[in-house]
PDB file of C-alpha atoms in Angstrom:
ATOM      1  CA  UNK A   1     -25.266  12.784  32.570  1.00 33.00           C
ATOM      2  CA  UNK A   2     -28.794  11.627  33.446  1.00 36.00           C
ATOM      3  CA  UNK A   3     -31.916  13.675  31.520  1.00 42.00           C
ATOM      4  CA  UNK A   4     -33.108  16.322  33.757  1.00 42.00           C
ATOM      5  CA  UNK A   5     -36.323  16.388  35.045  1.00 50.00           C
ATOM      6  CA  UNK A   6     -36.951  18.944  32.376  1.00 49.00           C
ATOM      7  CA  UNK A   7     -40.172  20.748  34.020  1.00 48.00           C
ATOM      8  CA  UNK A   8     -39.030  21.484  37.299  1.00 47.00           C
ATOM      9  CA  UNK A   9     -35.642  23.040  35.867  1.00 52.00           C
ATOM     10  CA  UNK A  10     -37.182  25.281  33.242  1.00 51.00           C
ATOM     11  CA  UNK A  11     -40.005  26.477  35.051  1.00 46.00           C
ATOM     12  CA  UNK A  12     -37.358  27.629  37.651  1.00 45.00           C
ATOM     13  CA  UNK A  13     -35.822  29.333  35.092  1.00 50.00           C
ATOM     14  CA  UNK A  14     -38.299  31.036  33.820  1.00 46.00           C
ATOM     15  CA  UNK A  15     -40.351  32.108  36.942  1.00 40.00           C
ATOM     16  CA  UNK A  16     -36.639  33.805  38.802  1.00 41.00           C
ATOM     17  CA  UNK A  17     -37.107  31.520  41.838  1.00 39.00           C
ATOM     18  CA  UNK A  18     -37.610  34.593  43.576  1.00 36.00           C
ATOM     19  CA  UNK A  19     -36.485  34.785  47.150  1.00 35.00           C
ATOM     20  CA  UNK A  20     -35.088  36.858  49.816  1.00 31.00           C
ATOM     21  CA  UNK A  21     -31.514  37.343  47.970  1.00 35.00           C
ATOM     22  CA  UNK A  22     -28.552  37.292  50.153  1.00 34.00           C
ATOM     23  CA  UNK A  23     -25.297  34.969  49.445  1.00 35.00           C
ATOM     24  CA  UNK A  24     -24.588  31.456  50.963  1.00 35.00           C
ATOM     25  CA  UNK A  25     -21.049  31.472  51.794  1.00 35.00           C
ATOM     26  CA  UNK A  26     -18.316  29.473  51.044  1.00 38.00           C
ATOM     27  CA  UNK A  27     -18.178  26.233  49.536  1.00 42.00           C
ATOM     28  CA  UNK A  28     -19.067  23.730  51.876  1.00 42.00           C
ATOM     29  CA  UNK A  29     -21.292  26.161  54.150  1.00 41.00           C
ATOM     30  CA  UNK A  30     -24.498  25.373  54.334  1.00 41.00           C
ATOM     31  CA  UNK A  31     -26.939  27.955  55.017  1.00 42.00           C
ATOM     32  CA  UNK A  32     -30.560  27.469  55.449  1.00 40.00           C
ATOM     33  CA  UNK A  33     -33.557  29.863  53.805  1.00 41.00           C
ATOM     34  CA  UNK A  34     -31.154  31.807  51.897  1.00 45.00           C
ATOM     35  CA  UNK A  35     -33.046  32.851  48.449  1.00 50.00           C
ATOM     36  CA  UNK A  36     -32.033  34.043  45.480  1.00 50.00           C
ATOM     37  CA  UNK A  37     -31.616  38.101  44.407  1.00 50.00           C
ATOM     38  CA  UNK A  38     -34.103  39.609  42.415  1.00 46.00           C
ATOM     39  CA  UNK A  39     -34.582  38.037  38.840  1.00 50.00           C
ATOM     40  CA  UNK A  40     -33.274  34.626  39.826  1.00 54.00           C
ATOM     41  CA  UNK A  41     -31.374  32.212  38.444  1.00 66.00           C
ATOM     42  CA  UNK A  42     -30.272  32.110  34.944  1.00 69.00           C
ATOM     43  CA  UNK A  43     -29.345  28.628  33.295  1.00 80.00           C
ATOM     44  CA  UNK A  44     -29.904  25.574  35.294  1.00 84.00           C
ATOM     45  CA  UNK A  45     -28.895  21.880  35.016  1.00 86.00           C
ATOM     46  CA  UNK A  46     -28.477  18.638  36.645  1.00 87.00           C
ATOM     47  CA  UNK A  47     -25.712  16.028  36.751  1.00 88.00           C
ATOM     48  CA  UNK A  48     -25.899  12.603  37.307  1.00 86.00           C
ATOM     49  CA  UNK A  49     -25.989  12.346  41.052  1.00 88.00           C
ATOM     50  CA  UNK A  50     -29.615  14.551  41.352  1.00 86.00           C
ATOM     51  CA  UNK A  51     -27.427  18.047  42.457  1.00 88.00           C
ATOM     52  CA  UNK A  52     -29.164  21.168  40.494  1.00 88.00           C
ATOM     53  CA  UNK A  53     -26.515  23.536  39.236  1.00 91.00           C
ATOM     54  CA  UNK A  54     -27.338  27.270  38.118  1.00 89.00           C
ATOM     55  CA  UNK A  55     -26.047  30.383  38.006  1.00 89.00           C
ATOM     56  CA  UNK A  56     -27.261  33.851  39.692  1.00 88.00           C
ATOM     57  CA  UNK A  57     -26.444  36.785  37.929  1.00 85.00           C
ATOM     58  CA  UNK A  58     -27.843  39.314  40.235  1.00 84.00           C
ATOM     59  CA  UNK A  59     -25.757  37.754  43.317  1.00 86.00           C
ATOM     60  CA  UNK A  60     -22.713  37.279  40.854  1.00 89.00           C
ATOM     61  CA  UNK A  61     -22.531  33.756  42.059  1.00 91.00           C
ATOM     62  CA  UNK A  62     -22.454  29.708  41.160  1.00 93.00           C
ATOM     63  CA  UNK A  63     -24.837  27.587  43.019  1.00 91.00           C
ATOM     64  CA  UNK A  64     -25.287  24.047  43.889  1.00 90.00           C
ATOM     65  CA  UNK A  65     -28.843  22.516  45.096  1.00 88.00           C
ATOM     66  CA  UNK A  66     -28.159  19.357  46.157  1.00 87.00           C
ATOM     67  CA  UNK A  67     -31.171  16.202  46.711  1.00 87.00           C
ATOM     68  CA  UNK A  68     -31.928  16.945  50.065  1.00 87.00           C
ATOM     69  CA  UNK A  69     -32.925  20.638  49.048  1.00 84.00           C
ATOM     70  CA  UNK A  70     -29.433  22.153  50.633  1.00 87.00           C
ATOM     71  CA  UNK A  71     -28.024  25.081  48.871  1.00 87.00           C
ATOM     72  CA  UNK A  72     -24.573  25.388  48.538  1.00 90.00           C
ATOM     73  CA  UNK A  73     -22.107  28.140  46.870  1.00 92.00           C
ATOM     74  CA  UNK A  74     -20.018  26.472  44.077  1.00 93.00           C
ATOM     75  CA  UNK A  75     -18.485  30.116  42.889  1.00 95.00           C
ATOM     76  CA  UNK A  76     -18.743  33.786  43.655  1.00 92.00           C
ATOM     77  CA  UNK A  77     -18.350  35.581  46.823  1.00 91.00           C
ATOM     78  CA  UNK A  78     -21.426  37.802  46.217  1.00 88.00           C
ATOM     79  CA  UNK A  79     -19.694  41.477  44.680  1.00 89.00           C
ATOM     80  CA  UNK A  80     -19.163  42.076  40.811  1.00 89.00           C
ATOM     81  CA  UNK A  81     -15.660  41.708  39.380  1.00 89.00           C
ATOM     82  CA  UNK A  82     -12.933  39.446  37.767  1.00 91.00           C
ATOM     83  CA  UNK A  83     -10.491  38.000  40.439  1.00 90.00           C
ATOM     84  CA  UNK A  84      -9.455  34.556  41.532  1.00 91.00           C
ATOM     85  CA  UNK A  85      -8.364  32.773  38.962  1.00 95.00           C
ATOM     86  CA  UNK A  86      -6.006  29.422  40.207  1.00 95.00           C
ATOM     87  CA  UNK A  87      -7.592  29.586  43.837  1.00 96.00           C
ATOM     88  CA  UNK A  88     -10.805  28.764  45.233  1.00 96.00           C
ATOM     89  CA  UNK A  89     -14.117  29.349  43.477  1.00 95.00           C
ATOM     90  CA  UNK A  90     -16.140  30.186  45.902  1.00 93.00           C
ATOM     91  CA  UNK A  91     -13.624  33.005  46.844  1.00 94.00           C
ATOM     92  CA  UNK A  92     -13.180  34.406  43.155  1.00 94.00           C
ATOM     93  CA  UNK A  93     -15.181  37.110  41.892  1.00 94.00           C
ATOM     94  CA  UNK A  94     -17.507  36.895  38.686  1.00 94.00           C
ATOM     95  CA  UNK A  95     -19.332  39.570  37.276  1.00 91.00           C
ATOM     96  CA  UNK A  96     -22.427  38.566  35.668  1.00 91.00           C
ATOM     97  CA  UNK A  97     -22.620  34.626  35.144  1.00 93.00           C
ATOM     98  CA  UNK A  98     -24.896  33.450  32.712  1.00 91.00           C
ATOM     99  CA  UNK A  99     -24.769  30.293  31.586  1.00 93.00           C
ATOM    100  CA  UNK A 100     -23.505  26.935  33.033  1.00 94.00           C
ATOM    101  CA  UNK A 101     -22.523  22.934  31.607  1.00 95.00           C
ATOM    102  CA  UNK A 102     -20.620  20.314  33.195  1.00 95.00           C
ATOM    103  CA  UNK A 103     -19.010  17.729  31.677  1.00 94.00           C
ATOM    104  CA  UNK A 104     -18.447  14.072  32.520  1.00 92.00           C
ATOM    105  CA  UNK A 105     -15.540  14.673  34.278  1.00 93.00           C
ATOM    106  CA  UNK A 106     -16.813  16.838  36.604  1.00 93.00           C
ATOM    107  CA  UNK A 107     -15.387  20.036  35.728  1.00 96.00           C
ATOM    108  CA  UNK A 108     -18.321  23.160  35.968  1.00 96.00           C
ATOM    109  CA  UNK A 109     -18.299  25.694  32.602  1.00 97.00           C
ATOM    110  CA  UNK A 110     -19.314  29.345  33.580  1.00 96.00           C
ATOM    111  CA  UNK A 111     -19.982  32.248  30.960  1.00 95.00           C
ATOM    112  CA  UNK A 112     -20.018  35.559  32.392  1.00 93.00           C
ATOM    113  CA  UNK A 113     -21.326  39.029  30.824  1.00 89.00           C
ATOM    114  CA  UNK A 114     -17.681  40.058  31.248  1.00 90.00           C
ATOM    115  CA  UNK A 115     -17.140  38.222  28.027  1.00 92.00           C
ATOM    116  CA  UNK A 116     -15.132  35.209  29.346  1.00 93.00           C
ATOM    117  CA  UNK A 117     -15.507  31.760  30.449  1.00 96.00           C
ATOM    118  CA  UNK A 118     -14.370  30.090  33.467  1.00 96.00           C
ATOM    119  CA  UNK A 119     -14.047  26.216  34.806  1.00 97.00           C
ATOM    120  CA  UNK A 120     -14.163  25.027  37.993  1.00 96.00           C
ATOM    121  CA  UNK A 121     -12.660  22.124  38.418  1.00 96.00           C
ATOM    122  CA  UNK A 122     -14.044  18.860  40.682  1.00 94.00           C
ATOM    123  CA  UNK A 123     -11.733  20.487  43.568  1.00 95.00           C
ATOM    124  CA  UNK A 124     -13.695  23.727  42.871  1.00 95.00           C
ATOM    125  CA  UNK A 125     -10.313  25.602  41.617  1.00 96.00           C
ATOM    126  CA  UNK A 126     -11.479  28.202  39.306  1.00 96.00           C
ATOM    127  CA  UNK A 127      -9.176  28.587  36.074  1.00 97.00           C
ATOM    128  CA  UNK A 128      -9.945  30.854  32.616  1.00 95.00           C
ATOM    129  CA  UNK A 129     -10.838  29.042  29.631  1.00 97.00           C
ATOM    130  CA  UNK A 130     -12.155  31.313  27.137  1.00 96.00           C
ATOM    131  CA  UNK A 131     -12.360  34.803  26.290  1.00 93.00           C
ATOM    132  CA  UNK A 132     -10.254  37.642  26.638  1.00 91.00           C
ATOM    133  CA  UNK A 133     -12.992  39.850  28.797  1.00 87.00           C
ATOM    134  CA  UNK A 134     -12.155  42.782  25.798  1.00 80.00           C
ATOM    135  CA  UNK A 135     -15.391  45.148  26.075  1.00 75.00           C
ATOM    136  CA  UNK A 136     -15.881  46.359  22.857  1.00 66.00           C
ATOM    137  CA  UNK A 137     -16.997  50.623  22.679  1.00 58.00           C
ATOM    138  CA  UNK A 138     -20.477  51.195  24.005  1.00 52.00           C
ATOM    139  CA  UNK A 139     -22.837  50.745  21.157  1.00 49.00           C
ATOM    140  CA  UNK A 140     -19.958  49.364  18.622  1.00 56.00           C
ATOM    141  CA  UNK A 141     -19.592  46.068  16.972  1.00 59.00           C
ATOM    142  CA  UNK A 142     -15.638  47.022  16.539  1.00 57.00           C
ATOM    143  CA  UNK A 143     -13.467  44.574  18.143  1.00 57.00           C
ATOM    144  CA  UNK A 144     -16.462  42.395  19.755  1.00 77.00           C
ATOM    145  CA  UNK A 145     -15.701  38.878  17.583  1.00 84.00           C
ATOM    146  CA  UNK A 146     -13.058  37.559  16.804  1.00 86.00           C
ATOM    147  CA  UNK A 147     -10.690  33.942  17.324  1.00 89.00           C
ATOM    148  CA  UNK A 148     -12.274  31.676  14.975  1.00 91.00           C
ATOM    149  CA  UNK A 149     -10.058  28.914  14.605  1.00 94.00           C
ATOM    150  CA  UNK A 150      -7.730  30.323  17.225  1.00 95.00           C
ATOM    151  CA  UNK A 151      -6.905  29.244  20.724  1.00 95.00           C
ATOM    152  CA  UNK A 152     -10.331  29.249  23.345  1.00 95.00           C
ATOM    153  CA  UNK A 153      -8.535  31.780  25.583  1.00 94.00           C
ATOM    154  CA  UNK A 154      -7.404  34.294  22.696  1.00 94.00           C
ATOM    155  CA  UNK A 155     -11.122  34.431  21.171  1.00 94.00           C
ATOM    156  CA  UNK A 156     -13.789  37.595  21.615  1.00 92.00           C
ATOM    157  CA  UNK A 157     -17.262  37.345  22.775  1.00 93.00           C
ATOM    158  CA  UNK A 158     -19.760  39.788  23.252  1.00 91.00           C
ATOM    159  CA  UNK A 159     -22.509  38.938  26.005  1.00 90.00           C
ATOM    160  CA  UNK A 160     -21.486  34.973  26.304  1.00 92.00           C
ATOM    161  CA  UNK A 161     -25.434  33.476  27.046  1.00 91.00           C
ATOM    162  CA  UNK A 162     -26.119  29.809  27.635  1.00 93.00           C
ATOM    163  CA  UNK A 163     -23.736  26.552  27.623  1.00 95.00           C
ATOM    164  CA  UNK A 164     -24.095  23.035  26.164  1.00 95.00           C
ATOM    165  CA  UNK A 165     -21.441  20.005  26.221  1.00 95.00           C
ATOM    166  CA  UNK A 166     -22.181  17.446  23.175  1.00 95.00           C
ATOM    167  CA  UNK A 167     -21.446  13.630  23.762  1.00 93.00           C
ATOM    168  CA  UNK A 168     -17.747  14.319  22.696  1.00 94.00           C
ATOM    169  CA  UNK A 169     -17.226  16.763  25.181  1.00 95.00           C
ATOM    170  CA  UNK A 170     -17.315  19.590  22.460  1.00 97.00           C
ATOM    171  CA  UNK A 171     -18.725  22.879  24.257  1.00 97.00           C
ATOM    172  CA  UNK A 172     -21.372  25.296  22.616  1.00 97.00           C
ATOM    173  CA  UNK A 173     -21.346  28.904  23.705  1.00 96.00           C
ATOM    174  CA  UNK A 174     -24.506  31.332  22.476  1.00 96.00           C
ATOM    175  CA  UNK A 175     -22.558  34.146  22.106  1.00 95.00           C
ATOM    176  CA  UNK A 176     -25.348  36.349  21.990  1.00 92.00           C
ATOM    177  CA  UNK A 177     -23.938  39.830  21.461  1.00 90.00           C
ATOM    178  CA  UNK A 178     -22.170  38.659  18.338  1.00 92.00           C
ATOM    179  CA  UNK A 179     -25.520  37.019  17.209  1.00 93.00           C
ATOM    180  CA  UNK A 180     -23.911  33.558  16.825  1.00 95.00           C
ATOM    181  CA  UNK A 181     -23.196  30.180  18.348  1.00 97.00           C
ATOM    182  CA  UNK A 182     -19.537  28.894  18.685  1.00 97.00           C
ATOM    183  CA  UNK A 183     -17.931  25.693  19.706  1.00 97.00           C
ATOM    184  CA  UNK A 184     -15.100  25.109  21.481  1.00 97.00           C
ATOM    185  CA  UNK A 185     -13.638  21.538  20.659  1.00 96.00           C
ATOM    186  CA  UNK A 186     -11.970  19.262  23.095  1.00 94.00           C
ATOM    187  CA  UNK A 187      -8.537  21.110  21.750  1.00 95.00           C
ATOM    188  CA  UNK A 188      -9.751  24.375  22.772  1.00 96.00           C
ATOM    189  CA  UNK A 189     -10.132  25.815  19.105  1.00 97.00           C
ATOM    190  CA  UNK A 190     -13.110  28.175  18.515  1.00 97.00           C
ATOM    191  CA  UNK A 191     -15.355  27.616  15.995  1.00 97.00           C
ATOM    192  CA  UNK A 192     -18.572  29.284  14.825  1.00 97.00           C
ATOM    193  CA  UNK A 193     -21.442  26.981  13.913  1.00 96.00           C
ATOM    194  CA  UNK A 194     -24.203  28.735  13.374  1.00 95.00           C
ATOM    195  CA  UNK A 195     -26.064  32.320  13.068  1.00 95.00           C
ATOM    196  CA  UNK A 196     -28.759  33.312  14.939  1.00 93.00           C
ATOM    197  CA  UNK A 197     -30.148  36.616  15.932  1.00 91.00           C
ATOM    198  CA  UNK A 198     -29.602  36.720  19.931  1.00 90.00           C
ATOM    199  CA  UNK A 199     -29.089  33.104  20.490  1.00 94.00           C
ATOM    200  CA  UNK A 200     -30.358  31.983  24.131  1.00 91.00           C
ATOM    201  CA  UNK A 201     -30.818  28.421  25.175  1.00 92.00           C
ATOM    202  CA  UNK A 202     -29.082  25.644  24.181  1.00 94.00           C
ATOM    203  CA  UNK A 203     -29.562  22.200  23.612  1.00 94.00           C
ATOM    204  CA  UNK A 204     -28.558  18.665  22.033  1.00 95.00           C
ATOM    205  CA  UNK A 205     -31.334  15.409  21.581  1.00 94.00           C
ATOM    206  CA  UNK A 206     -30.324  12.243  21.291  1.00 93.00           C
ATOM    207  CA  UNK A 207     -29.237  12.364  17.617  1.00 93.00           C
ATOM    208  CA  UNK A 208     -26.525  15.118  18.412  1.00 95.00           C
ATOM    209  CA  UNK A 209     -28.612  17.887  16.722  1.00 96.00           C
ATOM    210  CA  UNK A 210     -28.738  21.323  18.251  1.00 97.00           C
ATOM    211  CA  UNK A 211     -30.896  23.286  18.879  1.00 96.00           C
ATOM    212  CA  UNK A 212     -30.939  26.737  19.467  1.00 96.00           C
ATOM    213  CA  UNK A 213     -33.756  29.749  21.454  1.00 94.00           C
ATOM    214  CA  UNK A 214     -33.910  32.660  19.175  1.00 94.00           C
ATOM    215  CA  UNK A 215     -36.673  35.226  21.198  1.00 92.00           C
ATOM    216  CA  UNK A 216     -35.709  37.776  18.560  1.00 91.00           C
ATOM    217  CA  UNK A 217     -37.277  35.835  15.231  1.00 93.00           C
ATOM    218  CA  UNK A 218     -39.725  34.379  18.127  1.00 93.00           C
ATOM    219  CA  UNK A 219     -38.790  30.460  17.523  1.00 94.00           C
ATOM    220  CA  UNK A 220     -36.861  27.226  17.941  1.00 95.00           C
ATOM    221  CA  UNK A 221     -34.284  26.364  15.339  1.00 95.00           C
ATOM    222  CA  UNK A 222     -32.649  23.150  14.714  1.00 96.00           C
ATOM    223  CA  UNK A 223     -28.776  22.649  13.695  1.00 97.00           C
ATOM    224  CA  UNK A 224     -27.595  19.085  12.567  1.00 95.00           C
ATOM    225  CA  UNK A 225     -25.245  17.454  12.622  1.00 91.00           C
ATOM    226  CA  UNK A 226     -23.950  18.177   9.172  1.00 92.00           C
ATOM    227  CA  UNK A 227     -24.493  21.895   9.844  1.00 93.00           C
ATOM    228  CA  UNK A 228     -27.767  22.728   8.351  1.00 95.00           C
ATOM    229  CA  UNK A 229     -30.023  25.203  10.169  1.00 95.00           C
ATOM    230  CA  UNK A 230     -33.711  25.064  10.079  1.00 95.00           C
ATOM    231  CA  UNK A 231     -36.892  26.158  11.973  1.00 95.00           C
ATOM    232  CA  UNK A 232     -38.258  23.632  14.488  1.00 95.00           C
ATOM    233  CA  UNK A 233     -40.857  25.749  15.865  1.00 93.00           C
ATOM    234  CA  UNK A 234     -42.740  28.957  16.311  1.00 92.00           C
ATOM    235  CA  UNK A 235     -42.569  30.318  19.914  1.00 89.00           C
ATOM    236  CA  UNK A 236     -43.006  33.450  21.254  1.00 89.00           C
ATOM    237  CA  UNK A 237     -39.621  34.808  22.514  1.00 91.00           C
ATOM    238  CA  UNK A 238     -38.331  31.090  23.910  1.00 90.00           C
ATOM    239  CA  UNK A 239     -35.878  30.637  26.658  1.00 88.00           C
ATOM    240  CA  UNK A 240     -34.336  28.128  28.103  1.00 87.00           C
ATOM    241  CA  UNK A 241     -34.433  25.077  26.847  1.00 90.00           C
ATOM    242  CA  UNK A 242     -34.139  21.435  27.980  1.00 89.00           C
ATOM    243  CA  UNK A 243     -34.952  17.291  26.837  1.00 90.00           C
ATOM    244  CA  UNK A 244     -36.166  14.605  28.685  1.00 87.00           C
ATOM    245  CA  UNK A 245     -35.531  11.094  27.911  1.00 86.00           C
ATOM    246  CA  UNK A 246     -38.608  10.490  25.788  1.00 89.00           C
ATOM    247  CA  UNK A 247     -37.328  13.001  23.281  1.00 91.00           C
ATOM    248  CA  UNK A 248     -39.633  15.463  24.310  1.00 92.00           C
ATOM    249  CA  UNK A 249     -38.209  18.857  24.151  1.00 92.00           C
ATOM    250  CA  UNK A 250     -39.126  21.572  27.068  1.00 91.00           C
ATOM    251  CA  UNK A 251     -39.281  25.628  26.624  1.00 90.00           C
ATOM    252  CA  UNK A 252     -39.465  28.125  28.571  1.00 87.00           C
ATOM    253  CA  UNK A 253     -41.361  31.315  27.271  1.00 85.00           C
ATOM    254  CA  UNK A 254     -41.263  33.524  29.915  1.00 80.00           C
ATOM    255  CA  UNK A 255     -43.365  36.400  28.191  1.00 78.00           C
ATOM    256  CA  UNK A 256     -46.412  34.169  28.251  1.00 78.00           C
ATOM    257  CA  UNK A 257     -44.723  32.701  31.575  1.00 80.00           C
ATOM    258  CA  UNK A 258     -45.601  29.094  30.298  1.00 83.00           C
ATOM    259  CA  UNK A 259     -43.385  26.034  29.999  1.00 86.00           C
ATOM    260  CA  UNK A 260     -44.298  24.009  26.653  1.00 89.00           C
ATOM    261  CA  UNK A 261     -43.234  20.464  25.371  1.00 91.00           C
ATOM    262  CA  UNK A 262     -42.967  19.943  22.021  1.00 93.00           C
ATOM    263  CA  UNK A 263     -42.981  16.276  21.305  1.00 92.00           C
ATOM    264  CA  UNK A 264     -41.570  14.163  19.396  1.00 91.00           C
ATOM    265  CA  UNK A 265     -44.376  14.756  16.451  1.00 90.00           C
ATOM    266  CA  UNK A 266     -43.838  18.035  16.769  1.00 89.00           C
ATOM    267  CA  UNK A 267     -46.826  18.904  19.021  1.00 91.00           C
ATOM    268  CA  UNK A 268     -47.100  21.403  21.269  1.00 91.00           C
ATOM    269  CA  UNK A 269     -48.179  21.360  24.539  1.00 89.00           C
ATOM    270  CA  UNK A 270     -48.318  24.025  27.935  1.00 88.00           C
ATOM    271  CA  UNK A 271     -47.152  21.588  31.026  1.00 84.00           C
ATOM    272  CA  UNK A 272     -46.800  24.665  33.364  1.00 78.00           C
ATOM    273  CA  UNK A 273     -48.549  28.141  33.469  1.00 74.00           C
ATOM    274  CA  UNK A 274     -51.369  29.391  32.161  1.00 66.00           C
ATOM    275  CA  UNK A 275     -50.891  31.899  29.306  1.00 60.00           C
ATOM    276  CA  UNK A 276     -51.412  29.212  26.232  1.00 52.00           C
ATOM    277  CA  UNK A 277     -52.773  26.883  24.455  1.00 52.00           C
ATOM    278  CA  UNK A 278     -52.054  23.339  22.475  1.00 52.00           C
ATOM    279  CA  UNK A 279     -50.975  23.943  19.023  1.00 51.00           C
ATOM    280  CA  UNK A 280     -49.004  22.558  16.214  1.00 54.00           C
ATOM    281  CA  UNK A 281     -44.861  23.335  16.893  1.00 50.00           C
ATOM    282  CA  UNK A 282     -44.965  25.184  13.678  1.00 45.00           C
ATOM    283  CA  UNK A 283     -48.182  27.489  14.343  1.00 47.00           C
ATOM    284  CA  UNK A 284     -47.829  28.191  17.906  1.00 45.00           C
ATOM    285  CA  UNK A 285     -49.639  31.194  19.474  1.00 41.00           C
ATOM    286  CA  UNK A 286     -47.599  34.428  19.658  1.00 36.00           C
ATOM    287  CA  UNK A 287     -48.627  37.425  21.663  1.00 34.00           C
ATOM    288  CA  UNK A 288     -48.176  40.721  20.410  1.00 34.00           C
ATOM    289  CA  UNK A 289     -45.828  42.958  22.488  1.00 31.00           C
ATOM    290  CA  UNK A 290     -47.059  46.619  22.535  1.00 32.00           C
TER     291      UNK A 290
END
């Protein structure tokens, strides 16, 4: 997969590409000036062919934006629910997506707020891969996590966030409810990896480190490849999160609405917006909520 043209992607992200709402129809319909509902898309990415993928949680759908600026539906007919799985995509119903990855083989990774994840595969079939959509009681942690080391399909999430595929295929879920991040390996076993308070965006550089949005402790941390976990940077409640082929790493903080770049001397830098300044990655400004 090529590196996205990080910018563009995360200050999409992070502004809602606000628009007129209303759904685009089924795979392979085009339809022309059709925005997005209120709030936007949530996680965006690219593969290698220029076609922006992203998912809309408001219009419970799965988009595809391809070079020539078309939008087309890749999943969700538009209304809120769980339904579909084995048939089309783009006639199945999701409920909340939130995060999206492909992988090299062209299949399309979905979590949805109904504590599951889907694929769509290259024919755009939509099949279950993880999660067993259990709600846990309203403000209860009882029966929220669970599957480590178990079977993909068998585990519990709570709030699945964003997705990210590693160079062996290995995908990383920010299971945000559960205040963790968990891999799923290429034999579908669940693992957790890491700890974070409210994980959001994810992403790998070129080394095969991770690293991980954490808006509640208002930074950027860092998880190796041997497992350690460190702070990379101080950012007000970060977003999504993105690299570009110089190593620079992209974040969207859409409290100061501001994209930064911290480089690879740990710099950083605002490339889009206007609510910040240039600072050191480890002293960067922070504005008080209140």
């Amino acid at each position: 997969m090529r590196a996205a043209p990080a910018v563009v992607l995360l200050a999409l992200a992070a502004s809602g590409c606000g628009g007129t709402g209303g759904h685009a129809g089924p795979v392979g319909h085009i339809e022309a000036g059709v925005g997005f509902a209120q709030g936007g898309p949530e996680q965006l990415v690219f593969d290698g062919a220029g076609n922006l993928y992203g998912v809309d949680c408001q219009d419970s759908s799965i988009f595809r934006i391809d070079p020539q600026g078309q939008l087309w539906i890749v999943g969700g007919t538009g209304n809120q629910g769980f339904s579909g799985n084995g048939g089309v995509a783009a006639r199945a119903d999701f409920t909340c997506p939130a995060g999206i990855a492909l992988d090299a083989a062209g299949n399309v990774y979905v979590s949805d707020h109904d504590n599951r994840v889907r694929r769509i595969d290259p024919r755009g079939i939509v099949h279950p891969f993880a999660g067993t959509g259990a709600i846990p009681p309203l403000y209860s942690n009882e029966g929220a996590f669970g599957g480590d080391g178990g079977p993909a399909r068998r585990a519990r999430f709570r709030a699945p966030a964003e997705l990210a595929i590693d160079a062996h295929g290995n995908l990383f879920l920010a299971d945000r409810g559960n205040g963790v991040v968990r891999r799923i390996d290429r034999t579908h076993t669940v693992t957790t990896v890491a700890r974070v308070a409210q994980p959001d965006g994810l992403a790998f550089d070129a080394t095969g480190a991770l690293y991980i949005a954490e808006p509640a402790s208002n930074r950027v941390q860092r998880l190796d490849r041997h497992g350690v976990l460190s702070t990379f940077a101080k950012i007000a409640h970060p977003s999504g999160l993105a690299f570009d082929a110089h190593g620079n790493l992209y974040v969207a903080e859409p409290d100061e609405n501001v994209v930064r770049r911290i480089d690879p001397h740990g710099t950083i830098t605002t490339v889009a917006g206007t609510g910040g300044r240039d600072s050191p990655a480890t002293a960067a400004r922070r504005r008080k909520r209140g």
